[in-house]
Amino acid sequence: FSRLKAGLTRSSSKLGDGIAGIFTKRKLDDAALEELEELLITADLGVTTATKLTANLAKTRFDKEVDPQEVREALAGDIAGILEPVARPLTLDPSNKPNVVLVVGVNGSGKTTTIGKLATHYRRQGLSVRLAAGDTFRAAAIEQLKIWGERSGCPVVAGKQGADAAGLAFEAVEQAKAAGDDLLLIDTAGRLHNRAELMAELQKVARVITKVEPAAPHHVVLVLDATTGQNALTQIGTFKELVNLTGLVVTKLDGSARGGVLVALAEKFGLPVHAIGVGEGAEDFRPFTAKDFARALVG
Ligand code: GDP
């Protein structure tokens, strides 16, 4: 918890100080509520959520003297309530050999790093994990995944730059099946020449995987960079149209003042948030827990 808290320092000091600024020796009147709503919007919680949170606070406390701590606690409780239903770890079915997880997201969001972190995590639990360098569009992405494979001790299925991504995914699933692996993590391209091409590629990859393993992919996880703020919401909308998203991982919550975006996306999409990234290393990965996150966010 303390490491998450440290990671969210900027978010929480922004919100926490803001709340202190508004509510020191102050009644919860209309003006104060308006300021609070604005503060929550600035902190990326989104207009709908900000309105809901302030309305809820007003319900029991309107025209009463409140102190910042009381406001923080009330908000943390309500925010935890919004986050609770989406805080769900990635669940693997031990009878799936392999569980196939397709990892999607725009370039730079932290896809490859997240795959490396997941690989490390599950290897340490003794699972047999295989990686597939499905972002065949960028040579650097292939190289980076190979490095994560070495680091985590997981074999990597990789082709040459420009190779067919669906063909590579096919081969990876076949290999994972033959080896009886527990988990296959497939990286994908974040950007091709245009959106139509990206859609065609991701859909083809998913289709080919299903052909080899009818229940797969078991998870399609979108990786989002928290520092992009509200843009993360747009990305969910876009990727939802391209593939059948089943969950999210939100990265870069260490250096960011944008933790609030998680509340907005929980409210808007209700997609499970499996984990959060709080740094570049294999260890910088945390389960997403509603109460801790809410408390860390409001300071
Ligand atoms: P991809 O293009 O989506 O595969 O993104 P990468 O995994 O290559 O990550 C892009 C950059 O973000 C790299 O420099 C990573 O080290 C960095 N990165 C990824 N996750 C995190 C995180 O949780 N925190 C921080 N600070 N950096 C991250």
mmCIF file of C-alpha atoms and ligand atoms in Angstrom:
data_model
loop_
_atom_site.group_PDB
_atom_site.id
_atom_site.type_symbol
_atom_site.label_atom_id
_atom_site.label_comp_id
_atom_site.label_asym_id
_atom_site.label_seq_id
_atom_site.Cartn_x
_atom_site.Cartn_y
_atom_site.Cartn_z
ATOM 1 C CA PHE A 1 0.000 0.000 0.000
ATOM 2 C CA SER A 2 2.743 2.464 0.874
ATOM 3 C CA ARG A 3 4.399 1.872 -2.506
ATOM 4 C CA LEU A 4 1.140 2.487 -4.312
ATOM 5 C CA LYS A 5 0.630 5.559 -2.198
ATOM 6 C CA ALA A 6 4.103 6.786 -3.086
ATOM 7 C CA GLY A 7 3.322 6.076 -6.711
ATOM 8 C CA LEU A 8 0.184 8.114 -6.585
ATOM 9 C CA THR A 9 1.729 10.972 -4.649
ATOM 10 C CA ARG A 10 1.171 13.528 -7.320
ATOM 11 C CA SER A 11 -2.444 12.566 -7.899
ATOM 12 C CA SER A 12 -3.194 12.474 -4.224
ATOM 13 C CA SER A 13 -1.422 15.674 -3.293
ATOM 14 C CA LYS A 14 -3.245 17.440 -6.092
ATOM 15 C CA LEU A 15 -6.620 16.212 -4.888
ATOM 16 C CA GLY A 16 -5.806 16.193 -1.194
ATOM 17 C CA ASP A 17 -4.399 19.732 -1.184
ATOM 18 C CA GLY A 18 -7.284 20.869 -3.336
ATOM 19 C CA ILE A 19 -9.791 19.472 -0.857
ATOM 20 C CA ALA A 20 -7.929 21.127 2.027
ATOM 21 C CA GLY A 21 -7.981 24.386 0.081
ATOM 22 C CA ILE A 22 -11.716 24.270 -0.414
ATOM 23 C CA PHE A 23 -12.888 22.972 2.931
ATOM 24 C CA THR A 24 -10.801 24.565 5.607
ATOM 25 C CA LYS A 25 -13.248 26.404 7.891
ATOM 26 C CA ARG A 26 -15.966 26.267 5.341
ATOM 27 C CA LYS A 27 -19.558 25.205 5.048
ATOM 28 C CA LEU A 28 -20.581 22.744 2.394
ATOM 29 C CA ASP A 29 -22.541 25.327 0.413
ATOM 30 C CA ASP A 30 -23.227 25.571 -3.318
ATOM 31 C CA ALA A 31 -20.012 27.465 -4.033
ATOM 32 C CA ALA A 32 -17.889 24.898 -2.184
ATOM 33 C CA LEU A 33 -19.617 22.057 -3.998
ATOM 34 C CA GLU A 34 -18.978 23.711 -7.316
ATOM 35 C CA GLU A 35 -15.289 24.127 -6.487
ATOM 36 C CA LEU A 36 -15.061 20.510 -5.440
ATOM 37 C CA GLU A 37 -16.750 19.343 -8.616
ATOM 38 C CA GLU A 38 -14.285 21.344 -10.663
ATOM 39 C CA LEU A 39 -11.356 19.943 -8.708
ATOM 40 C CA LEU A 40 -12.537 16.391 -9.348
ATOM 41 C CA ILE A 41 -12.926 17.105 -13.060
ATOM 42 C CA THR A 42 -9.414 18.570 -13.191
ATOM 43 C CA ALA A 43 -8.184 15.398 -11.498
ATOM 44 C CA ASP A 44 -9.579 13.398 -14.450
ATOM 45 C CA LEU A 45 -12.492 11.752 -12.674
ATOM 46 C CA GLY A 46 -14.805 12.861 -15.466
ATOM 47 C CA VAL A 47 -17.866 15.093 -15.363
ATOM 48 C CA THR A 48 -20.411 12.343 -14.626
ATOM 49 C CA THR A 49 -18.433 10.950 -11.713
ATOM 50 C CA ALA A 50 -17.563 14.395 -10.335
ATOM 51 C CA THR A 51 -21.241 15.389 -10.371
ATOM 52 C CA LYS A 52 -22.283 12.153 -8.733
ATOM 53 C CA LEU A 53 -19.649 12.380 -5.993
ATOM 54 C CA THR A 54 -20.447 15.983 -5.089
ATOM 55 C CA ALA A 55 -24.204 15.309 -5.117
ATOM 56 C CA ASN A 56 -23.682 12.393 -2.789
ATOM 57 C CA LEU A 57 -21.654 14.516 -0.403
ATOM 58 C CA ALA A 58 -24.337 17.210 -0.419
ATOM 59 C CA LYS A 59 -27.052 14.694 0.412
ATOM 60 C CA THR A 60 -25.946 14.274 4.002
ATOM 61 C CA ARG A 61 -23.822 17.324 4.629
ATOM 62 C CA PHE A 62 -25.303 20.289 2.778
ATOM 63 C CA ASP A 63 -24.965 23.564 4.704
ATOM 64 C CA LYS A 64 -22.956 21.861 7.440
ATOM 65 C CA GLU A 65 -19.419 22.652 8.556
ATOM 66 C CA VAL A 66 -17.092 19.999 7.184
ATOM 67 C CA ASP A 67 -13.351 19.524 7.510
ATOM 68 C CA PRO A 68 -11.040 18.294 4.756
ATOM 69 C CA GLN A 69 -10.473 14.923 6.414
ATOM 70 C CA GLU A 70 -14.188 14.223 6.550
ATOM 71 C CA VAL A 71 -14.553 15.133 2.871
ATOM 72 C CA ARG A 72 -11.582 12.959 1.938
ATOM 73 C CA GLU A 73 -12.980 9.989 3.799
ATOM 74 C CA ALA A 74 -16.442 10.390 2.319
ATOM 75 C CA LEU A 75 -14.994 10.680 -1.192
ATOM 76 C CA ALA A 76 -12.654 7.738 -0.685
ATOM 77 C CA GLY A 77 -15.611 5.619 0.385
ATOM 78 C CA ASP A 78 -17.693 6.580 -2.637
ATOM 79 C CA ILE A 79 -14.771 6.186 -5.035
ATOM 80 C CA ALA A 80 -13.980 2.749 -3.609
ATOM 81 C CA GLY A 81 -17.626 1.867 -4.237
ATOM 82 C CA ILE A 82 -17.225 2.794 -7.904
ATOM 83 C CA LEU A 83 -13.936 0.899 -8.225
ATOM 84 C CA GLU A 84 -14.948 -2.223 -6.304
ATOM 85 C CA PRO A 85 -16.859 -3.914 -9.156
ATOM 86 C CA VAL A 86 -13.993 -3.454 -11.635
ATOM 87 C CA ALA A 87 -11.086 -4.439 -9.381
ATOM 88 C CA ARG A 88 -10.734 -7.972 -10.635
ATOM 89 C CA PRO A 89 -7.447 -9.812 -11.142
ATOM 90 C CA LEU A 90 -6.766 -11.700 -14.337
ATOM 91 C CA THR A 91 -8.124 -15.181 -13.736
ATOM 92 C CA LEU A 92 -6.466 -18.139 -15.365
ATOM 93 C CA ASP A 93 -8.223 -21.467 -15.685
ATOM 94 C CA PRO A 94 -5.733 -24.212 -14.780
ATOM 95 C CA SER A 95 -7.500 -26.594 -17.156
ATOM 96 C CA ASN A 96 -6.711 -24.341 -20.123
ATOM 97 C CA LYS A 97 -3.425 -25.418 -21.654
ATOM 98 C CA PRO A 98 -2.758 -22.678 -22.521
ATOM 99 C CA ASN A 99 -4.760 -19.718 -21.297
ATOM 100 C CA VAL A 100 -4.394 -17.353 -24.233
ATOM 101 C CA VAL A 101 -4.162 -13.650 -23.440
ATOM 102 C CA LEU A 102 -4.099 -11.167 -26.290
ATOM 103 C CA VAL A 103 -2.568 -7.868 -25.233
ATOM 104 C CA VAL A 104 -3.611 -4.785 -27.211
ATOM 105 C CA GLY A 105 -3.045 -1.039 -26.969
ATOM 106 C CA VAL A 106 -1.471 1.912 -28.733
ATOM 107 C CA ASN A 107 2.306 2.075 -29.089
ATOM 108 C CA GLY A 108 4.016 3.353 -25.997
ATOM 109 C CA SER A 109 1.159 2.467 -23.649
ATOM 110 C CA GLY A 110 3.318 -0.190 -21.989
ATOM 111 C CA LYS A 111 2.093 -3.380 -23.700
ATOM 112 C CA THR A 112 5.461 -5.100 -23.953
ATOM 113 C CA THR A 113 6.483 -4.085 -20.443
ATOM 114 C CA THR A 114 3.164 -5.325 -19.072
ATOM 115 C CA ILE A 115 3.661 -8.667 -20.814
ATOM 116 C CA GLY A 116 7.124 -8.857 -19.220
ATOM 117 C CA LYS A 117 5.678 -8.114 -15.795
ATOM 118 C CA LEU A 118 2.882 -10.673 -16.193
ATOM 119 C CA ALA A 119 5.372 -13.264 -17.438
ATOM 120 C CA THR A 120 7.607 -12.673 -14.415
ATOM 121 C CA HIS A 121 4.663 -12.836 -12.018
ATOM 122 C CA TYR A 122 3.265 -16.099 -13.356
ATOM 123 C CA ARG A 123 6.683 -17.735 -13.824
ATOM 124 C CA ARG A 124 7.349 -17.083 -10.147
ATOM 125 C CA GLN A 125 4.149 -18.930 -9.344
ATOM 126 C CA GLY A 126 5.633 -21.862 -11.189
ATOM 127 C CA LEU A 127 3.454 -21.608 -14.285
ATOM 128 C CA SER A 128 4.784 -22.408 -17.713
ATOM 129 C CA VAL A 129 4.525 -19.192 -19.725
ATOM 130 C CA ARG A 130 5.205 -18.504 -23.398
ATOM 131 C CA LEU A 131 5.371 -15.109 -25.112
ATOM 132 C CA ALA A 132 4.539 -14.253 -28.725
ATOM 133 C CA ALA A 133 6.027 -11.203 -30.434
ATOM 134 C CA GLY A 134 2.887 -10.363 -32.380
ATOM 135 C CA ASP A 135 3.825 -6.736 -32.986
ATOM 136 C CA THR A 136 5.566 -7.752 -36.189
ATOM 137 C CA PHE A 137 5.321 -4.197 -37.484
ATOM 138 C CA ARG A 138 8.150 -2.856 -35.321
ATOM 139 C CA ALA A 139 11.551 -4.528 -35.038
ATOM 140 C CA ALA A 140 12.138 -2.832 -31.686
ATOM 141 C CA ALA A 141 8.992 -4.397 -30.247
ATOM 142 C CA ILE A 142 10.203 -7.876 -31.231
ATOM 143 C CA GLU A 143 13.620 -7.233 -29.678
ATOM 144 C CA GLN A 144 12.110 -5.860 -26.497
ATOM 145 C CA LEU A 145 9.861 -8.857 -26.035
ATOM 146 C CA LYS A 146 12.841 -11.162 -26.494
ATOM 147 C CA ILE A 147 14.640 -9.300 -23.722
ATOM 148 C CA TRP A 148 11.626 -9.717 -21.422
ATOM 149 C CA GLY A 149 11.529 -13.397 -22.352
ATOM 150 C CA GLU A 150 15.151 -13.825 -21.276
ATOM 151 C CA ARG A 151 14.626 -11.833 -18.109
ATOM 152 C CA SER A 152 11.587 -13.806 -17.042
ATOM 153 C CA GLY A 153 12.813 -17.160 -18.290
ATOM 154 C CA CYS A 154 10.008 -17.654 -20.805
ATOM 155 C CA PRO A 155 10.366 -18.867 -24.402
ATOM 156 C CA VAL A 156 9.440 -16.294 -27.052
ATOM 157 C CA VAL A 157 7.820 -17.091 -30.377
ATOM 158 C CA ALA A 158 9.082 -14.432 -32.777
ATOM 159 C CA GLY A 159 9.368 -13.911 -36.500
ATOM 160 C CA LYS A 160 11.027 -11.328 -38.682
ATOM 161 C CA GLN A 161 9.841 -7.760 -38.861
ATOM 162 C CA GLY A 162 6.977 -7.543 -41.325
ATOM 163 C CA ALA A 163 5.987 -11.193 -40.886
ATOM 164 C CA ASP A 164 2.287 -12.016 -40.800
ATOM 165 C CA ALA A 165 1.025 -11.435 -37.251
ATOM 166 C CA ALA A 166 -1.849 -13.904 -37.549
ATOM 167 C CA GLY A 167 0.527 -16.585 -38.802
ATOM 168 C CA LEU A 168 2.787 -15.940 -35.846
ATOM 169 C CA ALA A 169 -0.135 -16.110 -33.403
ATOM 170 C CA PHE A 170 -1.189 -19.416 -34.990
ATOM 171 C CA GLU A 171 2.279 -20.853 -34.556
ATOM 172 C CA ALA A 172 2.478 -19.587 -30.964
ATOM 173 C CA VAL A 173 -0.809 -21.227 -29.954
ATOM 174 C CA GLU A 174 0.251 -24.498 -31.607
ATOM 175 C CA GLN A 175 3.572 -24.441 -29.763
ATOM 176 C CA ALA A 176 1.938 -23.584 -26.443
ATOM 177 C CA LYS A 177 -0.588 -26.384 -26.899
ATOM 178 C CA ALA A 178 2.075 -28.899 -27.810
ATOM 179 C CA ALA A 179 4.155 -27.890 -24.785
ATOM 180 C CA GLY A 180 1.121 -27.904 -22.467
ATOM 181 C CA ASP A 181 1.866 -24.348 -21.346
ATOM 182 C CA ASP A 182 -0.331 -22.684 -18.746
ATOM 183 C CA LEU A 183 -0.213 -19.252 -20.294
ATOM 184 C CA LEU A 184 0.469 -17.677 -23.663
ATOM 185 C CA LEU A 185 0.818 -13.888 -23.748
ATOM 186 C CA ILE A 186 0.514 -12.437 -27.249
ATOM 187 C CA ASP A 187 1.786 -8.946 -28.023
ATOM 188 C CA THR A 188 0.100 -7.066 -30.878
ATOM 189 C CA ALA A 189 0.739 -4.037 -33.044
ATOM 190 C CA GLY A 190 -0.455 -0.738 -31.610
ATOM 191 C CA ARG A 191 -0.465 1.083 -34.856
ATOM 192 C CA LEU A 192 -0.283 0.174 -38.517
ATOM 193 C CA HIS A 193 -0.726 2.480 -41.482
ATOM 194 C CA ASN A 194 -4.312 3.225 -40.536
ATOM 195 C CA ARG A 195 -7.177 2.195 -38.297
ATOM 196 C CA ALA A 196 -8.801 -0.101 -40.856
ATOM 197 C CA GLU A 197 -5.572 -2.047 -41.210
ATOM 198 C CA LEU A 198 -5.144 -2.326 -37.470
ATOM 199 C CA MET A 199 -8.720 -3.554 -37.137
ATOM 200 C CA ALA A 200 -8.221 -6.114 -39.887
ATOM 201 C CA GLU A 201 -5.011 -7.346 -38.279
ATOM 202 C CA LEU A 202 -6.324 -7.639 -34.716
ATOM 203 C CA GLN A 203 -9.475 -9.360 -35.911
ATOM 204 C CA LYS A 204 -7.489 -11.767 -38.054
ATOM 205 C CA VAL A 205 -5.175 -12.589 -35.148
ATOM 206 C CA ALA A 206 -8.173 -13.268 -32.892
ATOM 207 C CA ARG A 207 -9.865 -15.372 -35.583
ATOM 208 C CA VAL A 208 -6.796 -17.500 -36.201
ATOM 209 C CA ILE A 209 -6.329 -18.109 -32.470
ATOM 210 C CA THR A 210 -9.946 -19.271 -32.200
ATOM 211 C CA LYS A 211 -9.362 -21.623 -35.081
ATOM 212 C CA VAL A 212 -6.553 -23.407 -33.233
ATOM 213 C CA GLU A 213 -8.225 -23.199 -29.815
ATOM 214 C CA PRO A 214 -11.998 -22.608 -29.954
ATOM 215 C CA ALA A 215 -12.355 -20.966 -26.515
ATOM 216 C CA ALA A 216 -9.361 -18.673 -27.089
ATOM 217 C CA PRO A 217 -8.393 -15.897 -26.726
ATOM 218 C CA HIS A 218 -9.567 -16.271 -23.147
ATOM 219 C CA HIS A 219 -8.723 -12.668 -22.367
ATOM 220 C CA VAL A 220 -8.213 -9.583 -24.520
ATOM 221 C CA VAL A 221 -6.482 -7.019 -22.336
ATOM 222 C CA LEU A 222 -6.120 -3.370 -23.292
ATOM 223 C CA VAL A 223 -3.069 -1.612 -21.846
ATOM 224 C CA LEU A 224 -3.632 2.077 -21.124
ATOM 225 C CA ASP A 225 -1.149 4.790 -20.219
ATOM 226 C CA ALA A 226 -2.620 6.753 -17.292
ATOM 227 C CA THR A 227 -0.593 9.833 -18.174
ATOM 228 C CA THR A 228 -2.756 10.329 -21.261
ATOM 229 C CA GLY A 229 -5.635 11.273 -18.942
ATOM 230 C CA GLN A 230 -9.012 11.481 -20.629
ATOM 231 C CA ASN A 231 -7.460 10.193 -23.850
ATOM 232 C CA ALA A 232 -7.405 6.763 -22.207
ATOM 233 C CA LEU A 233 -11.209 6.797 -22.344
ATOM 234 C CA THR A 234 -11.147 7.473 -26.077
ATOM 235 C CA GLN A 235 -8.743 4.565 -26.538
ATOM 236 C CA ILE A 236 -11.092 2.173 -24.764
ATOM 237 C CA GLY A 237 -13.903 3.286 -27.069
ATOM 238 C CA THR A 238 -11.732 2.755 -30.136
ATOM 239 C CA PHE A 239 -10.408 -0.671 -29.136
ATOM 240 C CA LYS A 240 -13.856 -1.854 -28.062
ATOM 241 C CA GLU A 241 -14.882 -1.441 -31.676
ATOM 242 C CA LEU A 242 -11.875 -3.391 -32.931
ATOM 243 C CA VAL A 243 -11.822 -6.375 -30.581
ATOM 244 C CA ASN A 244 -13.816 -8.009 -27.825
ATOM 245 C CA LEU A 245 -12.079 -6.392 -24.852
ATOM 246 C CA THR A 246 -12.314 -8.300 -21.576
ATOM 247 C CA GLY A 247 -10.169 -6.189 -19.264
ATOM 248 C CA LEU A 248 -7.632 -3.441 -18.701
ATOM 249 C CA VAL A 249 -4.194 -2.832 -17.260
ATOM 250 C CA VAL A 250 -3.409 0.812 -16.512
ATOM 251 C CA THR A 251 0.283 1.741 -16.570
ATOM 252 C CA LYS A 252 2.496 4.663 -15.519
ATOM 253 C CA LEU A 253 0.633 5.436 -12.335
ATOM 254 C CA ASP A 254 4.005 6.166 -10.730
ATOM 255 C CA GLY A 255 4.941 9.425 -12.331
ATOM 256 C CA SER A 256 1.460 10.595 -13.011
ATOM 257 C CA ALA A 257 -0.993 13.059 -11.610
ATOM 258 C CA ARG A 258 -3.678 11.232 -13.541
ATOM 259 C CA GLY A 259 -4.844 8.404 -11.280
ATOM 260 C CA GLY A 260 -8.339 9.859 -11.357
ATOM 261 C CA VAL A 261 -8.867 8.553 -14.858
ATOM 262 C CA LEU A 262 -9.345 5.076 -13.393
ATOM 263 C CA VAL A 263 -12.465 6.249 -11.622
ATOM 264 C CA ALA A 264 -13.826 7.752 -14.832
ATOM 265 C CA LEU A 265 -13.177 4.624 -16.858
ATOM 266 C CA ALA A 266 -14.624 2.355 -14.177
ATOM 267 C CA GLU A 267 -17.808 4.402 -14.171
ATOM 268 C CA LYS A 268 -18.052 4.705 -17.935
ATOM 269 C CA PHE A 269 -17.075 1.230 -19.149
ATOM 270 C CA GLY A 270 -17.200 -1.111 -16.169
ATOM 271 C CA LEU A 271 -14.395 -3.211 -17.648
ATOM 272 C CA PRO A 272 -12.302 -5.174 -15.142
ATOM 273 C CA VAL A 273 -9.021 -3.506 -14.180
ATOM 274 C CA HIS A 274 -6.661 -6.420 -13.644
ATOM 275 C CA ALA A 275 -3.574 -4.602 -12.431
ATOM 276 C CA ILE A 276 -1.720 -1.318 -12.477
ATOM 277 C CA GLY A 277 1.811 -0.450 -13.551
ATOM 278 C CA VAL A 278 3.870 1.716 -11.225
ATOM 279 C CA GLY A 279 7.261 1.683 -12.931
ATOM 280 C CA GLU A 280 9.402 0.191 -15.663
ATOM 281 C CA GLY A 281 10.739 -2.845 -13.807
ATOM 282 C CA ALA A 282 9.379 -6.384 -13.515
ATOM 283 C CA GLU A 283 8.359 -5.723 -9.916
ATOM 284 C CA ASP A 284 6.508 -2.501 -10.605
ATOM 285 C CA PHE A 285 3.173 -4.142 -10.909
ATOM 286 C CA ARG A 286 0.325 -4.134 -8.395
ATOM 287 C CA PRO A 287 -3.026 -5.783 -8.132
ATOM 288 C CA PHE A 288 -5.730 -3.172 -8.383
ATOM 289 C CA THR A 289 -7.486 -2.864 -5.038
ATOM 290 C CA ALA A 290 -10.408 -0.468 -4.816
ATOM 291 C CA LYS A 291 -10.061 0.727 -1.223
ATOM 292 C CA ASP A 292 -6.294 1.260 -1.303
ATOM 293 C CA PHE A 293 -6.436 3.014 -4.625
ATOM 294 C CA ALA A 294 -9.300 5.296 -3.528
ATOM 295 C CA ARG A 295 -7.494 6.226 -0.318
ATOM 296 C CA ALA A 296 -4.223 6.859 -2.123
ATOM 297 C CA LEU A 297 -6.007 8.992 -4.701
ATOM 298 C CA VAL A 298 -7.724 11.427 -2.351
ATOM 299 C CA GLY A 299 -4.635 11.932 -0.174
HETATM 300 P P1 GDP B 1 4.412 -0.632 -25.994
HETATM 301 O O1 GDP B 1 4.834 0.180 -27.175
HETATM 302 O O2 GDP B 1 2.949 -0.489 -25.717
HETATM 303 O O3 GDP B 1 4.832 -2.064 -26.045
HETATM 304 O O4 GDP B 1 5.092 0.049 -24.730
HETATM 305 P P2 GDP B 1 6.427 -0.369 -23.925
HETATM 306 O O5 GDP B 1 6.138 -1.554 -23.080
HETATM 307 O O6 GDP B 1 7.555 -0.443 -24.871
HETATM 308 O O7 GDP B 1 6.548 0.880 -22.962
HETATM 309 C C1 GDP B 1 6.786 2.182 -23.426
HETATM 310 C C2 GDP B 1 7.617 2.924 -22.400
HETATM 311 O O8 GDP B 1 6.894 3.069 -21.187
HETATM 312 C C3 GDP B 1 8.893 2.178 -22.023
HETATM 313 O O9 GDP B 1 9.918 3.117 -21.864
HETATM 314 C C4 GDP B 1 8.541 1.526 -20.683
HETATM 315 O O10 GDP B 1 9.671 1.297 -19.880
HETATM 316 C C5 GDP B 1 7.615 2.552 -20.094
HETATM 317 N N1 GDP B 1 6.666 1.990 -19.127
HETATM 318 C C6 GDP B 1 5.840 0.920 -19.267
HETATM 319 N N2 GDP B 1 5.083 0.739 -18.157
HETATM 320 C C7 GDP B 1 5.430 1.708 -17.283
HETATM 321 C C8 GDP B 1 4.990 2.079 -15.943
HETATM 322 O O11 GDP B 1 4.110 1.472 -15.319
HETATM 323 N N3 GDP B 1 5.591 3.174 -15.395
HETATM 324 C C9 GDP B 1 6.554 3.889 -16.050
HETATM 325 N N4 GDP B 1 7.073 4.944 -15.441
HETATM 326 N N5 GDP B 1 6.973 3.581 -17.294
HETATM 327 C C10 GDP B 1 6.421 2.510 -17.900
#
